[in-house]
XYZ file of C-alpha atoms in Angstrom:
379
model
C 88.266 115.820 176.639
C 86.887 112.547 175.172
C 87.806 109.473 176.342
C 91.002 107.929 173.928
C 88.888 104.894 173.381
C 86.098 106.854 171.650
C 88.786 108.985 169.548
C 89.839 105.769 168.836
C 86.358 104.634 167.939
C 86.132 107.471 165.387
C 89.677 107.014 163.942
C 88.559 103.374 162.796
C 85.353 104.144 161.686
C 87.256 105.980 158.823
C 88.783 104.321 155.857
C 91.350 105.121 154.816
C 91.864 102.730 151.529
C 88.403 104.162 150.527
C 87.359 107.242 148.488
C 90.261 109.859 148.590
C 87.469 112.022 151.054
C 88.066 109.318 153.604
C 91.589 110.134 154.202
C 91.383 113.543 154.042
C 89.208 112.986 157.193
C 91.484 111.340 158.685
C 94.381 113.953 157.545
C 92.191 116.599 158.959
C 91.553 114.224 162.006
C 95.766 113.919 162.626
C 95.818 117.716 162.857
C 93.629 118.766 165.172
C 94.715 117.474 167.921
C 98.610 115.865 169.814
C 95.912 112.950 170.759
C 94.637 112.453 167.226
C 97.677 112.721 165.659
C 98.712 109.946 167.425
C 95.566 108.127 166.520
C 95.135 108.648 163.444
C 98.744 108.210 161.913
C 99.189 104.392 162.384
C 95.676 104.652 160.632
C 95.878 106.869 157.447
C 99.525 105.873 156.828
C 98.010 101.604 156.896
C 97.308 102.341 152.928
C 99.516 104.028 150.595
C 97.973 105.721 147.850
C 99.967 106.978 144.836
C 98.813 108.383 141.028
C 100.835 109.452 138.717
C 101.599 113.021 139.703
C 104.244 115.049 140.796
C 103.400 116.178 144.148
C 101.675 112.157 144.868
C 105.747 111.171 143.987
C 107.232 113.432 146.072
C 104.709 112.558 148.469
C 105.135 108.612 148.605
C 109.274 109.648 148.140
C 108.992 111.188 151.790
C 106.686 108.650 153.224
C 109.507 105.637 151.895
C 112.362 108.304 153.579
C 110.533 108.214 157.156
C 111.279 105.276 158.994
C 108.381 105.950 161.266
C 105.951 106.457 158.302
C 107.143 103.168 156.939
C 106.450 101.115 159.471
C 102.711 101.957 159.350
C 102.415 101.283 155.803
C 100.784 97.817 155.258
C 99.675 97.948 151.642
C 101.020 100.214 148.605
C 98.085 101.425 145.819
C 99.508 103.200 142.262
C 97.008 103.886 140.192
C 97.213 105.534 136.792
C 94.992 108.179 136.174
C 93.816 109.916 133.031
C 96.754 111.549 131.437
C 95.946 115.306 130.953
C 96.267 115.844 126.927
C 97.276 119.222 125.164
C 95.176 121.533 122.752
C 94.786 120.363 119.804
C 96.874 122.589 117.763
C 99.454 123.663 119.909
C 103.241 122.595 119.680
C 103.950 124.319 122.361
C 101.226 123.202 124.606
C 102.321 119.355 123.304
C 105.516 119.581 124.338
C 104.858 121.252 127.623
C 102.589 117.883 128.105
C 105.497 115.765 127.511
C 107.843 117.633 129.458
C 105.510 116.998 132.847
C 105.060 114.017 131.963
C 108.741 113.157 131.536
C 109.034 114.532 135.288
C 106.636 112.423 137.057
C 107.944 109.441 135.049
C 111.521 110.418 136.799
C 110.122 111.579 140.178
C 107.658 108.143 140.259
C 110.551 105.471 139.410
C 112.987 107.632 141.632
C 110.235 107.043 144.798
C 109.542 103.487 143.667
C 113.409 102.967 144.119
C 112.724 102.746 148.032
C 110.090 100.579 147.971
C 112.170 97.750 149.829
C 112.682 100.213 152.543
C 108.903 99.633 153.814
C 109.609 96.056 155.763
C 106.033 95.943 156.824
C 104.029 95.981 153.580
C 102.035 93.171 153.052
C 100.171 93.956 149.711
C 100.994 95.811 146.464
C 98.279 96.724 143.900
C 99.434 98.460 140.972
C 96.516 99.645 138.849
C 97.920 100.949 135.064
C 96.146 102.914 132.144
C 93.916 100.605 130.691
C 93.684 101.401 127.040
C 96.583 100.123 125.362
C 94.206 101.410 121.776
C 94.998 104.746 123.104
C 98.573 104.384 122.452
C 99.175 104.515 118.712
C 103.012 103.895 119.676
C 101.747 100.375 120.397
C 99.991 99.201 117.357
C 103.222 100.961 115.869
C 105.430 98.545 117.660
C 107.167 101.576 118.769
C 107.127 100.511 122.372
C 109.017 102.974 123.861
C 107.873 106.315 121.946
C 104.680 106.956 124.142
C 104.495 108.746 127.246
C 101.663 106.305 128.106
C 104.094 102.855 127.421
C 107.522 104.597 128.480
C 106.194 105.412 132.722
C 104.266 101.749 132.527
C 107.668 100.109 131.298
C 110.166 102.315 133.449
C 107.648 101.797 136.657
C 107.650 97.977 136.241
C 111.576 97.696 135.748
C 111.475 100.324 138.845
C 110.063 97.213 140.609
C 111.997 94.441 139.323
C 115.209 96.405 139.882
C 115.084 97.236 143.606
C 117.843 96.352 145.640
C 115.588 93.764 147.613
C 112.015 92.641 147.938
C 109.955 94.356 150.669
C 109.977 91.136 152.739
C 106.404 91.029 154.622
C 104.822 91.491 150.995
C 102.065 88.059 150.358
C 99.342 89.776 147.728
C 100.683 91.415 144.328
C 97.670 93.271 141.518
C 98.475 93.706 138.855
C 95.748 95.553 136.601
C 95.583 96.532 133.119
C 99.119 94.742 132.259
C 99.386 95.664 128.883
C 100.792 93.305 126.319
C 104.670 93.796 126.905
C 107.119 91.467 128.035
C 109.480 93.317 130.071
C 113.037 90.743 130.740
C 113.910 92.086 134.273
C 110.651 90.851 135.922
C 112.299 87.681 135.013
C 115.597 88.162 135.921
C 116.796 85.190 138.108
C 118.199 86.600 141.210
C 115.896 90.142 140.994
C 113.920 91.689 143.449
C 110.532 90.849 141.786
C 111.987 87.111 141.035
C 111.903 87.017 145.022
C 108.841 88.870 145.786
C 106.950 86.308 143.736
C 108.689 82.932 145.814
C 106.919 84.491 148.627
C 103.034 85.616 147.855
C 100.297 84.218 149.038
C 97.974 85.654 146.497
C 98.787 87.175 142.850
C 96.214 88.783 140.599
C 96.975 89.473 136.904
C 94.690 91.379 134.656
C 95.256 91.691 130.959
C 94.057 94.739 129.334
C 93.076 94.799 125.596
C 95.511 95.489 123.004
C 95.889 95.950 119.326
C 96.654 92.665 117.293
C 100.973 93.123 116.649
C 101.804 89.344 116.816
C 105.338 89.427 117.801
C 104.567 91.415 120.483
C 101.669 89.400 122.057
C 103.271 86.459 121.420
C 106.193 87.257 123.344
C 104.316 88.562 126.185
C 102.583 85.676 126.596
C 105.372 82.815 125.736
C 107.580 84.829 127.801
C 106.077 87.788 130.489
C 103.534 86.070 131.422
C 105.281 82.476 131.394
C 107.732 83.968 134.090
C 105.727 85.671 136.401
C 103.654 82.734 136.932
C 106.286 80.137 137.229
C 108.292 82.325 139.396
C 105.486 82.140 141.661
C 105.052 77.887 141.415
C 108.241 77.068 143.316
C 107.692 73.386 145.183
C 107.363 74.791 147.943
C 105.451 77.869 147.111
C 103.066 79.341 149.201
C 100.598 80.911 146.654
C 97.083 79.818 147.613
C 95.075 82.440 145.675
C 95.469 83.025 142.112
C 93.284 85.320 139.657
C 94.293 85.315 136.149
C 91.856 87.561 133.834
C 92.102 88.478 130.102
C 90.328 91.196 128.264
C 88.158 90.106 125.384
C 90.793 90.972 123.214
C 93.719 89.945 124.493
C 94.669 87.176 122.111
C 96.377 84.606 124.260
C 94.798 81.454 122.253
C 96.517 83.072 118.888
C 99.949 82.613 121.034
C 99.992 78.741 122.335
C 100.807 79.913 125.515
C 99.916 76.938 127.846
C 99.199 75.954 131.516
C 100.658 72.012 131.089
C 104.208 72.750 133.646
C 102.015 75.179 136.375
C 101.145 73.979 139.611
C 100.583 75.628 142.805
C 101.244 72.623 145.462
C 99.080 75.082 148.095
C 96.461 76.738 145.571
C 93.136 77.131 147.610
C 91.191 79.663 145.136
C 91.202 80.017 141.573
C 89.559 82.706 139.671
C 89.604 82.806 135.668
C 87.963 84.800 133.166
C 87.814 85.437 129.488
C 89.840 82.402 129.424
C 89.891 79.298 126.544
C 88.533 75.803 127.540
C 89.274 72.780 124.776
C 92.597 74.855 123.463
C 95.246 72.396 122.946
C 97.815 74.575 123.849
C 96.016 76.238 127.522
C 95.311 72.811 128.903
C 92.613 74.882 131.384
C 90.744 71.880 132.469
C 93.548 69.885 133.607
C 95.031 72.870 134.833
C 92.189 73.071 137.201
C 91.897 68.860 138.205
C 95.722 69.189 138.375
C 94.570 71.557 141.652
C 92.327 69.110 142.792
C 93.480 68.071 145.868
C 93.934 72.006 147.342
C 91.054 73.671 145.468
C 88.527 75.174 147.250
C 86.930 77.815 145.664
C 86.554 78.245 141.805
C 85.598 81.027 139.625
C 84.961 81.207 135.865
C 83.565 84.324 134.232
C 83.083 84.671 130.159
C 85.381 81.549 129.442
C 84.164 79.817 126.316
C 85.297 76.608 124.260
C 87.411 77.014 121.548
C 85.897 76.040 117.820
C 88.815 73.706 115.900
C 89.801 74.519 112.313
C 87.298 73.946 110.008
C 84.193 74.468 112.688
C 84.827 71.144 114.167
C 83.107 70.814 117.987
C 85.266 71.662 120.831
C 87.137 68.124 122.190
C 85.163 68.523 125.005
C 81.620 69.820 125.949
C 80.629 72.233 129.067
C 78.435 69.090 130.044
C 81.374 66.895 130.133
C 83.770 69.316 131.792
C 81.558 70.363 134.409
C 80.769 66.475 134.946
C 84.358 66.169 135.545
C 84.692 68.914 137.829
C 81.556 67.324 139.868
C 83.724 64.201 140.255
C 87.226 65.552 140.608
C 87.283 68.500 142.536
C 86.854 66.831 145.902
C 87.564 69.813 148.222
C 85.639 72.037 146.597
C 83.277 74.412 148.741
C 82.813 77.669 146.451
C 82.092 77.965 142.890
C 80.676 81.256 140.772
C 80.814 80.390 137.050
C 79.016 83.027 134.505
C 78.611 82.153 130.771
C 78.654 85.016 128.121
C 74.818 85.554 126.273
C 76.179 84.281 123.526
C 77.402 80.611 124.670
C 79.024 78.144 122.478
C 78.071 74.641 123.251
C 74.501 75.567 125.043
C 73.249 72.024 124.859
C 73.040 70.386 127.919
C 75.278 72.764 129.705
C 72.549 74.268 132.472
C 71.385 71.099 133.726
C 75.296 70.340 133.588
C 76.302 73.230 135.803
C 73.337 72.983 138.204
C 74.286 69.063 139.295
C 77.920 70.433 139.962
C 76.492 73.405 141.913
C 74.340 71.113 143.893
C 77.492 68.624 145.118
C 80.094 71.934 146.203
C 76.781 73.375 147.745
C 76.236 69.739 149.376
C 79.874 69.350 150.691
C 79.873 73.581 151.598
C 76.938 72.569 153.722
C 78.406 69.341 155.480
C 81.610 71.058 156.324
C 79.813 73.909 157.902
C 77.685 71.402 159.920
C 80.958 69.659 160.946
C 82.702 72.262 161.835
C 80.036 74.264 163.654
C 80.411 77.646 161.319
C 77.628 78.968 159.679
C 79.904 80.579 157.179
C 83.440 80.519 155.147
C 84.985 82.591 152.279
C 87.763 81.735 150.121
C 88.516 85.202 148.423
C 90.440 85.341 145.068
């Protein structure tokens, strides 16, 4: 018999929020053995992972039923995968599609509905199908008449509706949100009002979507509005916040804004795809509003908005990064990446480079100070 401290050893070396391989290692690992059952359980049971199947609902239905089960569960994963499609052709074989997927939809929300029961999760990541083009229902406007729209609307109000929070819960991703506002995530008093007083991180990803006005505008004005006030309590403790758009999500078309946010505690910011210079955002004083917290900033593919008539942006990537350079005190990480195609190119490099050189300046200091030879502020 091996000693339990190299059993151990092997147990850890496995991951088991890796490739779907990994944890059948470690669920052929739990089986071979009394010894590595008991080793490996704690282990492969630390990540949930759920798709949108049948037998992965049932599955994560049991798992939310065992109270031992539970308590090893740290973080929750759903992701959607591809949805199988019929034969061209066939009726029959289209409404046989349908049907299954009608009976995941109901076996998924009716798992999801004991979600509060697992007190020790401490992350949710909910990753949904991310081509909203693929829907014709949407560009429709016929929200609900697509299998595709109908499990990501159902799973969401799943969430919202629980009879509490799972408590321990600090990081929420969400990926591929599709363009939908959904009025029980903002329900006052609900269970996903709550889970966002108490995060510590929240990542929202906007999928593309077909242009239907009324419903991106809502979505924005509203859905999105919401969630992130509902996380910027006074006393909130949200330090990391990612907020990324598709190319064609159409936010700036919506005058959805950034003017009441702020995150009293926000340490890292990550943006992309995002409008500088829009009257309506407010991005850049978004971002100095942070100032005194900030210390890590990222900013992939934003560009400056062109005013009516092909007027220059209000404000220049020289000037804004200037500002930056002078504002953002506690900086200590920054990653910025402009598209190929920038807007505003003049002046903007040697821009960028001066602010890179003071957050690499004061990075360097700190470290010094403080003895470290590194730090990481992950968004």
């Amino acid at each position: 018999m091996l000693p339990v401290e190299l059993l151990l050893a092997i147990v850890q070396h496995v991951d088991p929020m890796g490739e779907s391989d990994q944890r059948q290692v470690l669920r052929t690992l739990r089986a071979t053995s009394t010894v590595f059952h008991a080793l490996a359980t704690p282990r492969l049971f630390s990540c949930i992972y759920v798709t949108n199947t049948d037998s992965s609902a049932h599955a994560l239905a049991c798992i939310l039923n065992d109270p031992v089960l539970t308590g090893h569960a740290k973080e929750l994963v759903y992701e959607d995968k591809e949805l199988r499609h019929a034969h061209m052709g066939s009726v029959d074989a289209t409404a046989e599609d349908e049907d299954a997927q009608e009976r995941t939809r109901i076996a998924l929300v009716s798992a999801i509905s004991h979600l509060h029961k697992a007190t020790a999760l401490t992350a949710l990541t909910f990753i949904f199908y991310p081509h909203a083009y693929e829907d014709p229902s949407f560009a429709e406007g016929a929200l609900s008449a697509s299998p595709i729209t109908r499990l990501y609307c159902t799973f969401l109000r799943a969430i919202a509706t629980l009879p509490a929070a799972p408590p321990r819960v600090t990081s929420l991703t969400l990926r591929n949100v599709r363009p939908i506002h959904i009025p029980e995530l903002g329900a006052p008093g609900g269970a996903f009002t709550a889970l966002l007083t108490q995060l510590g991180a929240l990542h929202l990803h906007i999928c593309d979507a077909p242009f239907v006005p009324e419903v991106i505008w809502t979505f924005w004005r509203t859905g999105v509005r919401d969630v992130l006030l509902g996380a910027a309590p006074q006393r909130a403790p949200l330090t990391a916040l990612a907020l990324h758009c598709s190319h064609h999500s159409y936010m700036y078309f919506t005058g959805f804004g950034l003017a009441r946010m702020h995150f009293p505690r926000l340490r890292a910011l990550a943006l992309s795809n995002m409008y500088f210079s829009s009257p309506f955002l407010r991005l850049e004083e978004f971002i100095l509003r942070h100032a005194p917290t900030l210390r890590r900033l990222e900013l992939r593919s934003c560009a400056l908005l062109l005013h009516p008539g092909g007027l220059p942006p209000a404000r220049s990537w020289a000037e804004i990064y200037g500002g930056f350079a002078s504002e953002l005190g506690e900086l200590e990480e920054l990653e910025i990446t402009h598209s190929k195609h920038i807007m505003d190119p003049g002046n903007h490099q040697a821009a960028l480079a001066a602010l890179s050189a003071v957050v690499d300046a004061r990075k360097a200091q700190r470290l010094l100070e403080s003895g470290q030879t590194t730090v990481t502020w992950g968004v």
